[in-house]
Amino acid sequence: MHVLVLGGTGFLGRPLVAGALARGLRVTTFNRGTHGPDHPGAEAVRGDRTRAADLRRLAACGPWDAVVDTSGMLPRDVLASARELEGAAGRYAFVSSLAALGWPRTAVTDDSRLRPCPCDAGLDEADFDTLKAGCERAVTQVFGPRSLIVRPGLLLGPHEDLGRLPRWLNRAARGGRILAPGPPGLPLRFLDARDLAGWLLDALDGPQPAGAFNVTGPAGQTTLGELLTHCLDAVGTTGAETVWADGAFLRAHDVRPWLGLPLWAADDAGAWSVDTSRAEATGLRTRPVVETVRDTWAWMTAGGTAGRDYAAGAYALTPAREDALLRAWDTRPGGAGTPDANGRAGGRGTGIREVRVRQA
């Protein structure tokens, strides 16, 4: 089997290409060479998918049994790629996003309605979520029943290029009092990029499912509290204290969901309500949460660098800002630092303040 990967050196593309090569498949990658090193054993074709001449040159390198598009962001670019590769590839697998269905603000199924977006939309015509919907339409318009649409939610694991789990691991390593969005039982679902890559390869190399598939971790997979516990265990921090502030307090102090505190969905009620039964019926499996956390920390300590630094930016929690928020939480009416009726600090709190202390 011969597979073309559009991308191939990023967060998902890396385990996808490595997994394909480990299975003995022939792999060609097509990218600009700006994301990371090429894979030994894969044929690398340099080019820019926004240039028609580069796409024509790529198509001449075929044919392939399947193309996997891990880098498509703009519908007009995906449409051009699909049209050029229509006669050179048997199938077209496109990695979209649950956001194309309105997630995380709404619960979604595999058959939820796509956001409205034309298949030839450009950068200035919509936001990321909507553009992904247009990309899906571009693929299905050209490849029809030979299309495979994959919609991941949160992807975590080694080589993560958004810095979500790395942010919490770095924060756990710093120790001290850690501000977290409460309660600790908030549900969390994600998929390790390596598990998505394995499922994709199974789908292309075995019985050939078609259509659209939601892919994320199973319902009840974990909670934010459990994830932070795994982070503390992975980095070996002792004496840390996790302070769980409630959402109303965080929003009142302009802490932004997803941005200020990664993986905090706040009021997005549909964030963890995703039907993945179709993908699970075709073999989607997820590794233990602790393995994803442990392997991500191992990658980070071996020199790995996440593409986005969640300690920077307009809404990020720098150490100074986090300390200020912790003081505000302690001294809120009824908080830990508020004098009680006898004038002593530590009156009974009225909000959530569940603390986990790790002893040396």
XYZ file of C-alpha atoms in Angstrom:
360
model
C 0.000 0.000 0.000
C 1.286 3.452 -0.942
C 0.112 6.448 1.121
C 0.541 10.160 0.480
C 0.498 12.384 3.575
C -0.107 16.094 3.056
C 1.983 17.405 5.932
C 3.612 14.530 7.761
C 6.033 16.246 10.137
C 3.657 17.898 12.624
C 1.802 16.733 15.716
C -0.459 14.146 14.040
C 1.533 13.668 10.853
C 4.588 12.466 12.740
C 3.018 9.365 14.389
C 0.976 8.743 11.247
C 4.048 8.472 9.033
C 6.041 6.554 11.651
C 3.173 4.101 12.106
C 2.742 3.590 8.362
C 6.435 2.885 7.903
C 6.389 0.457 10.843
C 3.619 -1.466 9.046
C 5.739 -1.739 5.926
C 3.701 0.745 3.898
C 5.244 3.021 1.297
C 4.894 6.658 2.325
C 5.280 9.937 0.470
C 5.075 13.229 2.349
C 4.334 16.609 0.813
C 5.148 19.787 2.733
C 7.210 22.969 2.689
C 9.864 21.583 5.016
C 9.238 24.169 7.740
C 7.649 22.057 10.508
C 10.221 19.430 11.302
C 12.660 16.877 9.895
C 11.636 14.364 7.262
C 11.129 10.747 8.264
C 13.856 8.297 7.291
C 12.267 5.805 4.937
C 9.599 8.166 3.585
C 9.864 9.878 0.218
C 9.703 13.648 0.786
C 8.325 15.935 -1.885
C 8.777 19.642 -1.242
C 6.070 22.041 -2.248
C 3.365 24.492 -1.245
C -0.224 23.314 -1.562
C -1.352 26.860 -2.330
C 0.616 26.796 -5.615
C -1.002 25.051 -8.583
C 2.352 24.158 -10.160
C 3.477 22.389 -6.982
C 0.257 20.377 -6.835
C 0.629 19.311 -10.467
C 4.189 18.216 -9.811
C 3.016 16.258 -6.771
C 0.244 14.484 -8.705
C 2.817 13.327 -11.243
C 4.605 11.427 -8.441
C 1.594 9.128 -7.916
C -0.431 7.041 -7.929
C -1.278 6.336 -4.281
C -3.809 4.062 -2.679
C -4.789 6.852 -0.304
C -3.987 10.436 0.573
C -4.229 11.622 4.175
C -4.611 15.377 4.549
C -3.386 16.479 7.987
C -2.649 20.081 7.023
C -5.745 21.398 5.234
C -7.008 24.644 6.752
C -8.614 26.639 3.924
C -11.434 25.165 1.817
C -10.104 26.632 -1.445
C -6.695 25.017 -0.846
C -8.225 21.654 0.065
C -10.476 21.844 -2.986
C -7.479 22.491 -5.244
C -5.578 19.578 -3.678
C -8.506 17.193 -4.042
C -9.096 18.127 -7.664
C -5.438 17.689 -8.593
C -5.163 14.346 -6.785
C -8.526 12.905 -7.839
C -6.990 10.738 -10.539
C -3.841 9.928 -8.573
C -5.299 8.605 -5.296
C -7.826 5.917 -4.496
C -9.159 7.543 -1.344
C -8.918 10.902 0.396
C -8.872 10.989 4.195
C -9.252 14.484 5.612
C -8.507 15.360 9.240
C -11.164 17.913 10.142
C -12.324 18.935 13.625
C -15.356 18.491 15.848
C -15.504 22.280 15.699
C -16.887 21.959 12.165
C -20.127 20.776 13.824
C -20.414 23.587 16.363
C -18.514 21.793 19.136
C -17.698 22.578 21.941
C -20.765 24.731 22.447
C -23.175 21.991 21.403
C -23.367 18.240 21.815
C -22.563 16.478 18.542
C -23.031 13.166 16.748
C -21.494 11.882 13.511
C -24.581 13.135 11.697
C -24.734 16.622 13.193
C -25.124 19.401 10.665
C -21.967 21.062 9.388
C -21.470 24.765 9.891
C -22.360 26.735 6.751
C -19.274 27.363 4.625
C -18.679 27.040 0.859
C -16.095 24.562 -0.388
C -14.005 27.318 -1.978
C -13.926 29.774 0.953
C -10.765 31.742 1.700
C -9.095 32.981 4.842
C -11.138 36.158 5.294
C -14.524 34.488 4.868
C -14.915 32.601 8.164
C -13.265 31.510 11.407
C -11.290 28.296 11.937
C -14.306 26.236 12.999
C -16.377 27.219 10.007
C -13.498 26.856 7.547
C -13.059 23.225 8.587
C -16.652 22.607 7.514
C -15.869 24.079 4.104
C -12.797 21.827 3.849
C -14.970 18.773 4.445
C -17.315 19.849 1.674
C -14.364 20.334 -0.669
C -13.190 16.743 -0.154
C -16.608 15.119 -0.441
C -17.475 17.175 -3.534
C -14.479 15.741 -5.392
C -13.997 12.264 -3.910
C -17.605 11.470 -2.977
C -17.877 7.943 -1.486
C -14.085 7.629 -1.582
C -13.871 10.273 1.168
C -13.039 9.592 4.798
C -13.684 12.516 7.147
C -12.144 12.358 10.607
C -13.193 14.848 13.285
C -10.983 14.871 16.374
C -11.743 16.948 19.433
C -8.826 17.519 21.798
C -5.613 15.858 20.657
C -2.872 15.473 23.245
C 0.394 13.572 23.501
C 4.078 13.911 22.604
C 4.891 16.610 20.020
C 1.698 18.537 20.823
C 1.941 21.819 18.942
C -0.616 23.817 20.954
C 0.955 23.542 24.396
C -2.164 22.550 26.360
C -0.955 19.515 28.275
C 2.640 20.878 28.312
C 1.325 23.983 30.099
C -0.117 21.902 32.930
C 2.998 19.721 33.123
C 5.247 22.773 33.322
C 2.981 24.258 35.965
C 3.064 21.048 37.982
C 6.860 21.022 37.776
C 7.007 24.546 39.238
C 5.040 23.359 42.276
C 3.649 25.636 44.957
C -0.019 26.605 44.952
C -1.574 25.738 41.603
C -4.734 27.563 40.520
C -7.122 25.215 38.734
C -10.708 25.566 37.451
C -13.069 23.733 39.774
C -14.562 21.464 40.586
C -11.902 18.775 40.133
C -14.582 16.385 38.899
C -15.065 18.351 35.673
C -15.174 15.766 32.869
C -12.449 15.668 30.239
C -12.208 13.694 26.994
C -9.290 13.670 24.606
C -7.477 11.417 22.168
C -3.773 10.682 22.069
C -2.534 11.611 18.587
C -0.831 8.222 18.362
C -4.171 6.469 18.856
C -5.782 8.561 16.136
C -2.902 7.765 13.784
C -3.272 4.046 14.490
C -7.018 4.091 13.875
C -6.575 6.019 10.628
C -4.044 3.514 9.336
C -6.313 0.623 10.287
C -9.144 2.297 8.385
C -7.026 2.738 5.267
C -5.199 -0.591 5.376
C -8.099 -2.859 6.290
C -11.862 -2.853 5.766
C -12.574 0.519 4.283
C -15.111 2.581 6.233
C -16.279 5.733 4.520
C -18.128 8.817 5.650
C -17.551 10.991 8.707
C -16.328 9.866 12.122
C -16.112 11.731 15.418
C -12.947 10.667 17.223
C -12.134 11.453 20.838
C -11.785 9.611 24.115
C -14.680 7.602 25.566
C -17.360 9.075 27.803
C -16.160 9.122 31.406
C -12.536 8.899 30.282
C -11.116 11.163 32.989
C -11.544 14.415 34.896
C -9.422 17.529 35.094
C -8.575 16.625 38.679
C -7.303 13.193 37.645
C -5.281 14.699 34.812
C -3.552 17.162 37.144
C -2.838 14.341 39.570
C -1.127 12.446 36.740
C 0.830 15.604 35.877
C 2.110 15.944 39.447
C 3.041 12.264 39.509
C 4.804 12.449 36.136
C 7.013 15.397 37.074
C 7.666 14.139 40.613
C 6.628 17.348 42.349
C 6.119 17.131 46.105
C 4.408 19.562 48.455
C 2.227 21.083 45.727
C -1.257 22.362 46.529
C -4.015 22.498 43.928
C -6.541 25.254 44.641
C -9.836 24.705 42.806
C -11.502 28.058 42.121
C -15.032 28.052 40.797
C -15.899 29.181 37.304
C -17.842 32.264 38.408
C -14.775 33.594 40.227
C -12.467 32.900 37.263
C -14.776 34.537 34.734
C -15.233 37.569 37.009
C -11.448 37.977 36.973
C -11.248 37.708 33.172
C -9.720 34.236 33.066
C -10.665 32.918 29.637
C -11.766 29.311 29.088
C -9.394 27.334 26.849
C -6.920 30.254 26.691
C -6.207 31.340 30.247
C -6.513 27.821 31.640
C -6.096 25.163 28.917
C -8.617 22.294 28.859
C -11.160 24.333 30.868
C -14.386 24.355 28.876
C -16.333 26.542 31.350
C -19.885 27.002 30.039
C -19.442 25.034 26.811
C -21.978 22.429 27.830
C -21.406 20.290 24.750
C -17.641 20.082 25.133
C -17.658 16.543 26.488
C -20.901 15.342 24.892
C -19.662 13.675 21.722
C -21.029 10.506 20.148
C -18.053 8.373 19.083
C -19.912 5.070 18.702
C -19.309 4.852 14.946
C -15.530 5.160 15.311
C -15.465 2.797 18.287
C -17.383 0.212 16.263
C -14.600 0.343 13.655
C -11.824 -0.173 16.179
C -11.031 3.186 17.805
C -9.215 2.513 21.068
C -7.589 4.851 23.592
C -4.537 4.282 25.744
C -4.542 5.032 29.489
C -4.498 8.721 30.402
C -1.413 8.251 32.564
C 0.520 6.977 29.531
C -0.237 10.089 27.493
C 0.804 12.350 30.378
C 3.963 10.394 31.166
C 5.087 10.178 27.524
C 4.431 13.873 26.934
C 6.616 14.790 29.912
C 9.333 12.421 28.684
C 9.260 14.165 25.299
C 9.408 17.590 26.935
C 12.357 16.709 29.173
C 14.177 15.270 26.156
C 14.094 18.677 24.485
C 10.592 18.776 23.006
C 9.080 22.220 22.560
C 5.371 22.917 22.120
C 4.527 25.302 19.341
C 2.360 27.573 21.489
C 3.452 28.918 24.858
C 0.457 29.123 27.160
C 2.527 31.155 29.617
C 2.456 34.031 27.129
C -0.330 35.971 25.465
C -3.007 38.406 26.490
C -5.101 35.899 28.492
C -2.360 33.692 29.906
C -1.748 33.130 33.588
C 1.786 34.301 34.229
C 3.173 33.413 37.686
C 2.507 36.950 38.896
C -1.075 36.921 37.645
C -1.708 33.480 39.095
C -0.404 34.633 42.501
C -2.696 37.660 42.360
C -5.675 35.451 41.564
C -4.839 33.082 44.403
C -4.734 36.039 46.817
C -8.065 37.253 45.481
C -9.538 33.776 45.924
C -8.283 33.535 49.505
C -9.631 36.957 50.481
C -13.010 36.784 48.754
C -16.021 36.965 51.095
C -16.021 33.687 52.976
C -12.671 32.663 51.532
C -9.705 31.051 53.237
C -8.081 34.402 54.031
C -11.235 36.185 55.244
C -11.417 36.911 58.999
C -14.112 34.924 60.773
C -16.422 36.209 63.511
C -13.538 36.101 65.984
C -11.239 38.118 63.744
C -9.136 35.119 62.669
C -8.243 34.314 59.088
C -9.585 31.135 57.615
C -13.353 31.547 57.887
C -15.477 28.885 56.184
C -15.464 29.332 52.411
C -18.661 29.499 50.436
C -17.159 28.497 47.093
C -15.202 25.487 45.914
C -11.767 25.117 47.366
C -10.789 21.468 47.225
C -7.104 21.073 47.941
C -4.813 18.163 47.159
C -1.519 18.247 49.073
C 1.367 16.005 48.076
C 3.714 15.240 50.928
C 7.405 14.614 50.361
